[in-house]
mmCIF file of C-alpha atoms in Angstrom:
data_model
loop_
_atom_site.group_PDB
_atom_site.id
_atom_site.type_symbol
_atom_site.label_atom_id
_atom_site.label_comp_id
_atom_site.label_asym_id
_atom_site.label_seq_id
_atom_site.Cartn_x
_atom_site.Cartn_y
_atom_site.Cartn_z
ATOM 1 C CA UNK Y 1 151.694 182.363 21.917
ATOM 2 C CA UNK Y 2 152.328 180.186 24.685
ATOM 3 C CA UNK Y 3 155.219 179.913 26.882
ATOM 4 C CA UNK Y 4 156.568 176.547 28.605
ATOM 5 C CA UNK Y 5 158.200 177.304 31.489
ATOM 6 C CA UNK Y 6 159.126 174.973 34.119
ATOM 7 C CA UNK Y 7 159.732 175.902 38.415
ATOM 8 C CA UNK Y 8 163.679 176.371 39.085
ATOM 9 C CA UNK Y 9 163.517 173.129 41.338
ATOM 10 C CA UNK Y 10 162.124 171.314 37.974
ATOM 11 C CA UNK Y 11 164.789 172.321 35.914
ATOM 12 C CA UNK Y 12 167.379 171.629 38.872
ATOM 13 C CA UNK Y 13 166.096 168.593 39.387
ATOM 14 C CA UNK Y 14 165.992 167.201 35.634
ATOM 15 C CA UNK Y 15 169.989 168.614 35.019
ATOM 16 C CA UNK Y 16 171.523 167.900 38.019
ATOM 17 C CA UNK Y 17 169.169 164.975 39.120
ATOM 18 C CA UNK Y 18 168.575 163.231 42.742
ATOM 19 C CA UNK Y 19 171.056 160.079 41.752
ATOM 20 C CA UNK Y 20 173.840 160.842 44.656
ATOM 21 C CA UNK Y 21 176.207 159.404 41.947
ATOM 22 C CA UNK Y 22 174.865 161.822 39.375
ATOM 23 C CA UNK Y 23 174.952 165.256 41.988
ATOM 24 C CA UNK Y 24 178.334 163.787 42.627
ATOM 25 C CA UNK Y 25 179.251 163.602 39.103
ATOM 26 C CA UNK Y 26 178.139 167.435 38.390
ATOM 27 C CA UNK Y 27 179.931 169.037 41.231
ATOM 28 C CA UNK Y 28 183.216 167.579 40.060
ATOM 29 C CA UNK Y 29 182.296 169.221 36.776
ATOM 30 C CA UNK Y 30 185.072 172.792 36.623
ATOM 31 C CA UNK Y 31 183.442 175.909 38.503
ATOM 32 C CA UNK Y 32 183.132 177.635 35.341
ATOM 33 C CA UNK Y 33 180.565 175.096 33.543
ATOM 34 C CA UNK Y 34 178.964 174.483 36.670
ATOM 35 C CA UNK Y 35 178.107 177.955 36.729
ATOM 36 C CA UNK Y 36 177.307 178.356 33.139
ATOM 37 C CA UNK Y 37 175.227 175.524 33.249
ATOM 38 C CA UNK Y 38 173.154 176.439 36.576
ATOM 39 C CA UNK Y 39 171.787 179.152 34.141
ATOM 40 C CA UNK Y 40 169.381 176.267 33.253
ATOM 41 C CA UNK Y 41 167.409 176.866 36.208
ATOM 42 C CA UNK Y 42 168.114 181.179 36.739
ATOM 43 C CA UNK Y 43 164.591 182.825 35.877
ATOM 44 C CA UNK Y 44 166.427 185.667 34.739
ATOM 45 C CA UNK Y 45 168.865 184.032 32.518
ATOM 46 C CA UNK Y 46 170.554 185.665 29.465
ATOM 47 C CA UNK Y 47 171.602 182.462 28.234
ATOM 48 C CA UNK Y 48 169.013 180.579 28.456
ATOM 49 C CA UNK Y 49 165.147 180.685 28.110
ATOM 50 C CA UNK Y 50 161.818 178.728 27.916
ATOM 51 C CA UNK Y 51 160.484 177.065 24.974
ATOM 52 C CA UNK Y 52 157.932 179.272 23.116
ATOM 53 C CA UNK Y 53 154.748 177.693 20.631
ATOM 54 C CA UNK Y 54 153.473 179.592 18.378
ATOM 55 C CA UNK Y 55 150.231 177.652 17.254
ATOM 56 C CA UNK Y 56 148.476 174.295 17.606
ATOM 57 C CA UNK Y 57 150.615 172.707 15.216
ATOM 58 C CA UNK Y 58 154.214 173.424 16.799
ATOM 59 C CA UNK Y 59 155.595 170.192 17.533
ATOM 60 C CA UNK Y 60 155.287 169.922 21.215
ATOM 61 C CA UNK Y 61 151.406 170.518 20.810
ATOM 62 C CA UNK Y 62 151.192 168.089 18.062
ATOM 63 C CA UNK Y 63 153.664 165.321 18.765
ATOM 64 C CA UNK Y 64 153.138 164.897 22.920
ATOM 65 C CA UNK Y 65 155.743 162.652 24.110
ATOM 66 C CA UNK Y 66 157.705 162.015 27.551
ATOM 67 C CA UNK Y 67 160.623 164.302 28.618
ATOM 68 C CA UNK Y 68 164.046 163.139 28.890
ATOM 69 C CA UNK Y 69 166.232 164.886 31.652
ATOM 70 C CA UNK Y 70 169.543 163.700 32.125
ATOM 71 C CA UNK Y 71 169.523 160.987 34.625
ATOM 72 C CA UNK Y 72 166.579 159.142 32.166
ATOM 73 C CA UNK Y 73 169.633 159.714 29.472
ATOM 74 C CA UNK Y 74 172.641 158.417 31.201
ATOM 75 C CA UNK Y 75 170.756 155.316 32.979
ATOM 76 C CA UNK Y 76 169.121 154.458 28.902
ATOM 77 C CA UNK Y 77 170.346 150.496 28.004
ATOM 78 C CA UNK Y 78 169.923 151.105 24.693
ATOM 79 C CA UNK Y 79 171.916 154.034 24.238
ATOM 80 C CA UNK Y 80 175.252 154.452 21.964
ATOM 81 C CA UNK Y 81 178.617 155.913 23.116
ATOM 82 C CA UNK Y 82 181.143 156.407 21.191
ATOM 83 C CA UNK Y 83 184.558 154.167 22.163
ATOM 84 C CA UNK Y 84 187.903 154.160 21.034
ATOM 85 C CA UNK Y 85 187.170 151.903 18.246
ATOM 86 C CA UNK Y 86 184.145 153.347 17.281
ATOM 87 C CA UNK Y 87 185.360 157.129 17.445
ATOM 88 C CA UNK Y 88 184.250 159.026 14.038
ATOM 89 C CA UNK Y 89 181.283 160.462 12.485
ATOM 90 C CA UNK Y 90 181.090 159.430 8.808
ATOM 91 C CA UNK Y 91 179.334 162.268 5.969
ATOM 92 C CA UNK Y 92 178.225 161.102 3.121
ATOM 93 C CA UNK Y 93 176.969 163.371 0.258
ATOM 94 C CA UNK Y 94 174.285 161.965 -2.149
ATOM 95 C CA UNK Y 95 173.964 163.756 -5.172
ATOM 96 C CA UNK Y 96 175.807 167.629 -5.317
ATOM 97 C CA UNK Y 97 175.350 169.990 -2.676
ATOM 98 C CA UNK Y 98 176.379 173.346 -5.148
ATOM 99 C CA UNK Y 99 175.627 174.181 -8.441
ATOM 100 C CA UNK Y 100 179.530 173.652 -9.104
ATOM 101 C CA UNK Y 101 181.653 170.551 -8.013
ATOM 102 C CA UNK Y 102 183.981 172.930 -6.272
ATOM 103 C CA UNK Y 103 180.941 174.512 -4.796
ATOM 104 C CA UNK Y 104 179.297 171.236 -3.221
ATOM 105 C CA UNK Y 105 183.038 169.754 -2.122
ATOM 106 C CA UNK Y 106 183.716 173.434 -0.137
ATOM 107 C CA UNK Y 107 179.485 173.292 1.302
ATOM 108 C CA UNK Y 108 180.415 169.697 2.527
ATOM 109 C CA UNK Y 109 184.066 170.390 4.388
ATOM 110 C CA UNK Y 110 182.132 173.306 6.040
ATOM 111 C CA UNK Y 111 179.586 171.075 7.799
ATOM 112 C CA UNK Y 112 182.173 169.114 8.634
ATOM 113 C CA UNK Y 113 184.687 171.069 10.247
ATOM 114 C CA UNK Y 114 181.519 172.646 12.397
ATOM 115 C CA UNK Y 115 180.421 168.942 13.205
ATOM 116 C CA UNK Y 116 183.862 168.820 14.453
ATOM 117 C CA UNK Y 117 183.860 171.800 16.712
ATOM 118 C CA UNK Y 118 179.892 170.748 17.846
ATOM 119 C CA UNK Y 119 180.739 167.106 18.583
ATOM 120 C CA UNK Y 120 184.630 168.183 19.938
ATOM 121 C CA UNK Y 121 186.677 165.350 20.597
ATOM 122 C CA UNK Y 122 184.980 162.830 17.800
ATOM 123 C CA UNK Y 123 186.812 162.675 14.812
ATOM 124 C CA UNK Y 124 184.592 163.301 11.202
ATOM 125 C CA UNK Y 125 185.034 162.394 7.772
ATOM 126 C CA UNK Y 126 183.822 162.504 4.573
ATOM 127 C CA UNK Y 127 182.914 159.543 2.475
ATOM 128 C CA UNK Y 128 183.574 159.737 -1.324
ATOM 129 C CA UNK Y 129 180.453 161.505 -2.527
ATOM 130 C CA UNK Y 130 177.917 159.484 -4.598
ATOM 131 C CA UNK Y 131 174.909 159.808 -7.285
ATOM 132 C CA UNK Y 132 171.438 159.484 -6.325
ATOM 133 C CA UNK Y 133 171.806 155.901 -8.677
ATOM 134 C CA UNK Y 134 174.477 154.434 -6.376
ATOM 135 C CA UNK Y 135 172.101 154.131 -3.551
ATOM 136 C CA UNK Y 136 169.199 151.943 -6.002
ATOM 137 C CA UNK Y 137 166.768 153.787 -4.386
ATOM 138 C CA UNK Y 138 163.091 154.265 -5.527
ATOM 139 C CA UNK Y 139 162.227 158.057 -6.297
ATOM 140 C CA UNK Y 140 159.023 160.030 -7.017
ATOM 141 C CA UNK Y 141 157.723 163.431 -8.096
ATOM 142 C CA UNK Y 142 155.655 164.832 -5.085
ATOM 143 C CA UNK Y 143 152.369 165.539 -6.166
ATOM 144 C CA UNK Y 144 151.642 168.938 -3.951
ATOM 145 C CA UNK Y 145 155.158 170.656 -4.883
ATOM 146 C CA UNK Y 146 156.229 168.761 -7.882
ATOM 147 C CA UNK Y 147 159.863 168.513 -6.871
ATOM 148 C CA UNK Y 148 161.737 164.971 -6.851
ATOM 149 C CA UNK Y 149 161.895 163.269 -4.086
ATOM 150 C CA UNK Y 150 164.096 160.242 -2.867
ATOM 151 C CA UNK Y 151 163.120 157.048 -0.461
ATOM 152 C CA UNK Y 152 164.373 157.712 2.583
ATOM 153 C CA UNK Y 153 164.416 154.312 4.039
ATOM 154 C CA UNK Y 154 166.073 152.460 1.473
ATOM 155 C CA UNK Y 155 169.132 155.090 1.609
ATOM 156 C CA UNK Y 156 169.617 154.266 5.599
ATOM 157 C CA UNK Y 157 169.863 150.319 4.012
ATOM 158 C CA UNK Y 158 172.594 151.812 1.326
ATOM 159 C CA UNK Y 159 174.426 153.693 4.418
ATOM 160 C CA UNK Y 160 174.442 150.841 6.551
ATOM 161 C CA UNK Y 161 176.136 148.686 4.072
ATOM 162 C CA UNK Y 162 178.795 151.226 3.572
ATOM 163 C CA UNK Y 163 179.201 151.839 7.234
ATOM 164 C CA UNK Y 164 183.263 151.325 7.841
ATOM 165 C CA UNK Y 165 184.652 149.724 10.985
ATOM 166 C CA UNK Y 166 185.543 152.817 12.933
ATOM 167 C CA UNK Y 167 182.253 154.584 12.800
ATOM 168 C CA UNK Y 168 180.286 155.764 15.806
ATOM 169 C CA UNK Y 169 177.817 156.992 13.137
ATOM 170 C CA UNK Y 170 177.372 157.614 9.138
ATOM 171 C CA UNK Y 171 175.250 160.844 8.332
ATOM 172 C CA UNK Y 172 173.802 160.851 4.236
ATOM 173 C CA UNK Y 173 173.250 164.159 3.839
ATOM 174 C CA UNK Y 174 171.314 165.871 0.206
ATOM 175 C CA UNK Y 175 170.103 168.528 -1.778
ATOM 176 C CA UNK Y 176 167.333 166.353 -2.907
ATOM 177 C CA UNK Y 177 163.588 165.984 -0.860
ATOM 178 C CA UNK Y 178 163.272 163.057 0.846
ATOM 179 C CA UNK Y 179 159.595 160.912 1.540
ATOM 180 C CA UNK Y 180 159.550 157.587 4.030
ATOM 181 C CA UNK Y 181 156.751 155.865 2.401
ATOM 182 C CA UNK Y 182 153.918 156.600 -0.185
ATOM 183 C CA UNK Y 183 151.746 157.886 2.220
ATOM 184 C CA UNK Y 184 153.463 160.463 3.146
ATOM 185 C CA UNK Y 185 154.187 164.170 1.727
ATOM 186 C CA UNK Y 186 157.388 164.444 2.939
ATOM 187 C CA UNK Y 187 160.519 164.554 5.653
ATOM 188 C CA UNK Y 188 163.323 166.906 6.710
ATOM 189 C CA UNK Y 189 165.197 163.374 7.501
ATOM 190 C CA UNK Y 190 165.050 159.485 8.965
ATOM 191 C CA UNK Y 191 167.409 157.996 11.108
ATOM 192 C CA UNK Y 192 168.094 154.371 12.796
ATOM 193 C CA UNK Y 193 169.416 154.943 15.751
ATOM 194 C CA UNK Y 194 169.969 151.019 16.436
ATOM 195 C CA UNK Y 195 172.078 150.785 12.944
ATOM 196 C CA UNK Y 196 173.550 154.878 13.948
ATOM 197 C CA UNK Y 197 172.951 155.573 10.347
ATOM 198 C CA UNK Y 198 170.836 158.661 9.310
ATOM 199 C CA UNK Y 199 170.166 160.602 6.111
ATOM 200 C CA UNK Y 200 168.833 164.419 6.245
ATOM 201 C CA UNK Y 201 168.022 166.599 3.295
ATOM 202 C CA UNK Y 202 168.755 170.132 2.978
ATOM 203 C CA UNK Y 203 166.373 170.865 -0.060
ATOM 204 C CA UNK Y 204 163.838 172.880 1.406
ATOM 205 C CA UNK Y 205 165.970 175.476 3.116
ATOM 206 C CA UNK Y 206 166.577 177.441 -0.092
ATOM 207 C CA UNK Y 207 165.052 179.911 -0.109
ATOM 208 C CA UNK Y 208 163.063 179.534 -3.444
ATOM 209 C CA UNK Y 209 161.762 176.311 -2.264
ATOM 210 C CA UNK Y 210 157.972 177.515 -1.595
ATOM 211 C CA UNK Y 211 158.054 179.702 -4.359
ATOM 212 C CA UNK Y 212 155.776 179.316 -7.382
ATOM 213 C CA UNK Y 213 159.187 180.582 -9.288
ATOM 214 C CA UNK Y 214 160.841 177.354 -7.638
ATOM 215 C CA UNK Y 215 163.071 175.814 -10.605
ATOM 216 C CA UNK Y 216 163.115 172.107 -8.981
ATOM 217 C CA UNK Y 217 159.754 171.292 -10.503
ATOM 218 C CA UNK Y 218 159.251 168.310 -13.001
ATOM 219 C CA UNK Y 219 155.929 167.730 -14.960
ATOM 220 C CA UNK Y 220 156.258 164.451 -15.956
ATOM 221 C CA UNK Y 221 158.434 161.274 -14.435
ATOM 222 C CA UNK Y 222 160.113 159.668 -18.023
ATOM 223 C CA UNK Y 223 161.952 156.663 -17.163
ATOM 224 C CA UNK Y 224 162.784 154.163 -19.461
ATOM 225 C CA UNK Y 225 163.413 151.754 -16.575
ATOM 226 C CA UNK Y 226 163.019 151.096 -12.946
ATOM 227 C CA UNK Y 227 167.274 151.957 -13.007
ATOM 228 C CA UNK Y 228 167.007 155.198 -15.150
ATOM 229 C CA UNK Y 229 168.426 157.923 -12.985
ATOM 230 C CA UNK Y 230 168.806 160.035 -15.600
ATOM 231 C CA UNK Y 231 166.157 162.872 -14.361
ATOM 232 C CA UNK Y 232 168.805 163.434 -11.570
ATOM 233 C CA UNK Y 233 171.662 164.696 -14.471
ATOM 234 C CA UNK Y 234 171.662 168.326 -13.882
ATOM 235 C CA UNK Y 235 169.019 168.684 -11.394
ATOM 236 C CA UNK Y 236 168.335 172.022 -9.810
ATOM 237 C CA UNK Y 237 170.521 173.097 -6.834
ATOM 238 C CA UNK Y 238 169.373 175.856 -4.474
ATOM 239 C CA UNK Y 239 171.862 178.739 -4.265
ATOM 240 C CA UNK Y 240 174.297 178.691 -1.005
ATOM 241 C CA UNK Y 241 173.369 181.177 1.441
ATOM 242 C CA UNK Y 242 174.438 181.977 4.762
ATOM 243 C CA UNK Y 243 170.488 181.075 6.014
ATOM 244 C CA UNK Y 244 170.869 177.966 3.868
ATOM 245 C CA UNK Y 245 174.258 177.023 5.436
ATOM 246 C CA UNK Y 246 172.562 177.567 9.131
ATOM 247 C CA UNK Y 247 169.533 175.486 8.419
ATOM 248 C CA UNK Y 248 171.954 173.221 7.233
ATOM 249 C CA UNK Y 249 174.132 173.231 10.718
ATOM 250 C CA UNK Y 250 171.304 173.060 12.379
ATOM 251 C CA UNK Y 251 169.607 170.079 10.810
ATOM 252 C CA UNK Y 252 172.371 168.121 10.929
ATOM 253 C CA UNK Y 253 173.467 168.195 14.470
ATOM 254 C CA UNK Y 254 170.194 168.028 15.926
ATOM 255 C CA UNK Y 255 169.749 164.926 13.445
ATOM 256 C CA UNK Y 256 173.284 163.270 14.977
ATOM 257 C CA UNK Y 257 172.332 164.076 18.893
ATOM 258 C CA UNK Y 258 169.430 161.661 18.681
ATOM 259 C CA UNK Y 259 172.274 159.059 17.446
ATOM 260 C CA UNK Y 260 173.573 159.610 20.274
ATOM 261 C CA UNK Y 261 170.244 159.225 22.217
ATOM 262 C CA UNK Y 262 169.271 162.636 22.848
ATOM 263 C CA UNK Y 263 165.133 162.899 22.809
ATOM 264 C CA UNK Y 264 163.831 166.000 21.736
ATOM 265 C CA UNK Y 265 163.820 168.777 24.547
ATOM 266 C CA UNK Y 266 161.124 169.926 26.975
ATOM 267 C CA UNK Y 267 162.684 172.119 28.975
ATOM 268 C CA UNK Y 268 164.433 175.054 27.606
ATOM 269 C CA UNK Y 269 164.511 176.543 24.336
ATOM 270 C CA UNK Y 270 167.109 174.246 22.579
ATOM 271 C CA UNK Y 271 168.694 172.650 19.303
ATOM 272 C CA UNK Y 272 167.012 169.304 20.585
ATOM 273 C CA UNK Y 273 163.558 171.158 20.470
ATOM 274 C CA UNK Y 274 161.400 168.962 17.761
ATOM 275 C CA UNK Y 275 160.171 170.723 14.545
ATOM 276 C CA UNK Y 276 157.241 170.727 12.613
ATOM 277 C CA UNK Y 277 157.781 172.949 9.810
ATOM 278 C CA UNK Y 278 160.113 175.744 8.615
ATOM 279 C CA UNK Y 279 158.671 178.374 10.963
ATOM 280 C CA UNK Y 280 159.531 176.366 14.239
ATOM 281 C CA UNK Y 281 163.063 174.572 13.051
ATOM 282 C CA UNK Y 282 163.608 178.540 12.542
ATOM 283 C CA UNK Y 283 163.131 179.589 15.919
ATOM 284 C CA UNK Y 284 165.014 176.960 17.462
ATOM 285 C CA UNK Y 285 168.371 178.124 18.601
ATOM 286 C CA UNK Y 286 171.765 176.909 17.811
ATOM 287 C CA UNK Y 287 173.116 175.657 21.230
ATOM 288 C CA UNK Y 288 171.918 173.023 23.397
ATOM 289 C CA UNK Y 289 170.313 174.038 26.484
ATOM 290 C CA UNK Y 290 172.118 173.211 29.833
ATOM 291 C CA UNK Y 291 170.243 169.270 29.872
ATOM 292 C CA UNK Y 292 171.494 168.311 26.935
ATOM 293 C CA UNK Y 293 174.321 169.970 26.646
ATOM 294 C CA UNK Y 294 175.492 167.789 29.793
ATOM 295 C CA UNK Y 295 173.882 164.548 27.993
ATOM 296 C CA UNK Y 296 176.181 165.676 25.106
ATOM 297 C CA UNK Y 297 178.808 166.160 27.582
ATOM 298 C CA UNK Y 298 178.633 162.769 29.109
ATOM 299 C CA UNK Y 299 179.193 160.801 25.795
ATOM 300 C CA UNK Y 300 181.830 162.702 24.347
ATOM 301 C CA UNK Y 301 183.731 164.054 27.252
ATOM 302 C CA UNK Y 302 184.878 167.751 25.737
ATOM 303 C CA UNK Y 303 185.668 170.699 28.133
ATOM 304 C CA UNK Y 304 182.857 173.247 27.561
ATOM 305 C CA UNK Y 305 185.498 176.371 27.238
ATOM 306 C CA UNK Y 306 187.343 174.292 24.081
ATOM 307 C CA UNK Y 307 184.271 173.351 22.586
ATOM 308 C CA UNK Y 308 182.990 176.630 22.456
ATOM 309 C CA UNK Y 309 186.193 178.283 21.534
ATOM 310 C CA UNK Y 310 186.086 175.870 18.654
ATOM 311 C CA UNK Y 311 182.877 176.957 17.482
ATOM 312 C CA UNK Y 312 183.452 180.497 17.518
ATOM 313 C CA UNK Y 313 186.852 179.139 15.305
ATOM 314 C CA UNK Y 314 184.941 178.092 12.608
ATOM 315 C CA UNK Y 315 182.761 180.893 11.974
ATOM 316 C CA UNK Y 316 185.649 182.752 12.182
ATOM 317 C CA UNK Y 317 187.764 180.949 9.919
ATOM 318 C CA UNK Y 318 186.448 182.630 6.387
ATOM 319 C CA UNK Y 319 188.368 180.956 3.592
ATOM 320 C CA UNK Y 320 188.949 183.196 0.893
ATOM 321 C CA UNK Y 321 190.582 180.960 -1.594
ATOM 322 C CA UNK Y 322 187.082 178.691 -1.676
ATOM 323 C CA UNK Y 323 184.601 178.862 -4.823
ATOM 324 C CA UNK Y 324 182.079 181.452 -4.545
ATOM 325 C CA UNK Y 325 178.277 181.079 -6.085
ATOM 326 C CA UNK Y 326 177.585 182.747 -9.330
ATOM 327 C CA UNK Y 327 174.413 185.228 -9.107
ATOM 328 C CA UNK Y 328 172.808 182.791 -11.667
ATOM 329 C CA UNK Y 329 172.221 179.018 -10.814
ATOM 330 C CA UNK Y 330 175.469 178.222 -12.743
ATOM 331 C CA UNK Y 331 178.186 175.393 -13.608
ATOM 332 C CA UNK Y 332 181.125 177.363 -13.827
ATOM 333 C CA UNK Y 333 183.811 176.265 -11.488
ATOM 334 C CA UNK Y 334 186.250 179.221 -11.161
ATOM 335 C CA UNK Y 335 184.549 182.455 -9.027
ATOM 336 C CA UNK Y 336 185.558 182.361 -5.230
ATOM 337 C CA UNK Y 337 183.518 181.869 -1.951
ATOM 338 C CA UNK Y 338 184.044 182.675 1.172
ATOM 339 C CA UNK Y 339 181.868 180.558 3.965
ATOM 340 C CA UNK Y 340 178.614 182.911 4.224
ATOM 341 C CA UNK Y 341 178.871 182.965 7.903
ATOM 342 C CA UNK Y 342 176.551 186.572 8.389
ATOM 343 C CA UNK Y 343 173.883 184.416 9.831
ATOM 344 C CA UNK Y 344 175.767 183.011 12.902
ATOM 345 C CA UNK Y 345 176.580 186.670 14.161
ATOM 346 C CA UNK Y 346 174.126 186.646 17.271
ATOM 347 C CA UNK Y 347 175.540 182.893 17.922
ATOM 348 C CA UNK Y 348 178.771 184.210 17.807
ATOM 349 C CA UNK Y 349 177.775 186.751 20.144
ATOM 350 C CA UNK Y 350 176.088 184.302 22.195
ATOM 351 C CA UNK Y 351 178.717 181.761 22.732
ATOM 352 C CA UNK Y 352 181.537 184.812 23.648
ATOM 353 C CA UNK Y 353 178.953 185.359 26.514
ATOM 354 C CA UNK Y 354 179.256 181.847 27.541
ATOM 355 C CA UNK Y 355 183.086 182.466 27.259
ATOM 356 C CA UNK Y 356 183.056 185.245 29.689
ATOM 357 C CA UNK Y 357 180.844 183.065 32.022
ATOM 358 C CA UNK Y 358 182.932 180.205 31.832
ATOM 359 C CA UNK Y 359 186.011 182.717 31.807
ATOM 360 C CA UNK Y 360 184.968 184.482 35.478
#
């Protein structure tokens, strides 16, 4: 294992920056999220700690690319804010998320009401959900897993089509695999950050996906033409879990803050830490580290304290009138489920902490 760590004047340097305008800038920030986020740079920190690799094909060792620290962010040209006209984050579900329709519509309005408390202060809504067939898309059966798969490319043309006036950003988000050209095997998810469209699939979070029980296979591709969707009718859903819901979280935020021009961190252990595989995208926490949580800062404009007070909202906030998941993959629409929240415990625990600290 090997541990990136970086000197205190580094990390001070790369948050706070050497830009008079930009020191000036921080210490008008409240005492309370100054202090919280000088824990960037505390060797000692609670909060806070270096970026860990596990092997030779984590992404940092495989993917090198240059670090971003805040003043790089804030000076970028190229970079989108959002504005007053340009305010929301648009969802858009292709194909069901849950094995019910009640099931996918309560899986959706939970990602959304955390991508409200994560981004607080945009606005996001949900876009009338569509088939795989709406978005003419080419599709394949991956040779290695034998799962369907879906072009990712060509479904960031169908979302930028659909893209309404008043969006900072539209997200596609599916329980089906995605590929971004022949050659390759796979992707988690694509995005354009010129066009601020992006499109991320959930389908191998389940956690059945690597199994050789995995009921997503198909043998054999029959189409009677190059607009027969038909293998999509019915196809397998993973169950919703509370692991699958924060892979899910997870994916898409980290997916939205390059929208908004975050690069993937270097500095601290971080949601904006790139992934290679399951393993890694595992180990990578939750919150933004103090860098980009003042990048994120900086575009939106939220107060720390009611952003995190939101979060720990919403994992509180366990609807008990919602559809639950039958113990087989089923279509039945009338069992109840409350939002499987038992992963987020330690977060919860996590951002109270930050509570106090902003609190003292």
């Amino acid at each position: 294992m090997q541990i990136v760590r970086h000197s205190e004047q580094t990390l001070k340097t790369v948050l706070i920056s050497k830009n008079p305008a930009l020191v000036a800038q921080y210490e008008k920030l409240d005492a309370g999220e100054r202090r919280l986020m000088n824990e960037a740079f505390l060797p000692n920190s609670d909060l806070f700690g270096p970026i860990t690799l596990h092997s030779k094909s984590d992404w940092i060792n495989s993917h090198p690319e240059a670090p971003q620290d805040f003043e790089e962010f804030f000076n970028d040209p190229y970079r989108k804010t959002p504005s007053a006209e340009k305010h929301s984050i648009y969802i858009q579900c292709i194909g069901s998320l849950g094995n019910t329709r009640s099931v996918s519509e309560e899986y959706v309005k939970w990602l959304k009401g955390y991508c409200e408390a994560f981004f607080y202060g945009l606005t996001v809504k949900l876009l009338e959900p569509v088939p795989v067939s709406a978005t003419k898309c080419s599709f394949r059966i991956n040779d290695d897993t034998q799962n369907l798969q879906i072009h990712a490319g060509q479904i960031l043309k169908f979302l930028k089509k659909r893209k309404p006036e008043d969006a900072f950003c539209v997200v596609g988000i599916t329980m089906i695999d995605l590929y971004p050209r022949d050659s390759w095997n796979f992707v988690f998810g694509q995005a354009s950050l010129t066009d601020g469209v992006g499109i991320f699939s959930f389908a191998r979070y389940g956690r059945d996906f690597y199994s050789s029980h995995y009921e997503g296979k198909v043998k054999k591709l029959r189409k009677k033409s190059s607009s027969d969707y038909s293998v999509f009718d019915n196809y397998y859903i993973p169950e919703v879990t509370s692991v699958l819901l924060l892979r899910s979280c997870k994916t898409l935020t980290h997916e939205i803050g390059h929208i908004f021009g975050l690069r993937h961190c270097q500095w601290l252990a971080c949601l904006m830490q790139g992934s290679n595989h399951l393993e890694e995208a595992d180990r990578r926490p939750l919150n933004l580290c103090p860098v980009c949580l003042r990048k994120l800062q900086s575009a939106i404009g939220f107060s720390l304290k009611e952003r995190y007070r939101a979060l720990v909202r919403w994992i509180d906030d366990e609807s008990t009138d919602t559809p639950r998941v039958t113990p087989r993959h089923s279509r039945e629409d009338n069992v109840n489920l409350p939002k499987p929240v038992e992963a987020f415990k330690e977060w919860k625990e996590w951002l109270t902490q930050c509570l106090a600290l902003l609190h003292t």
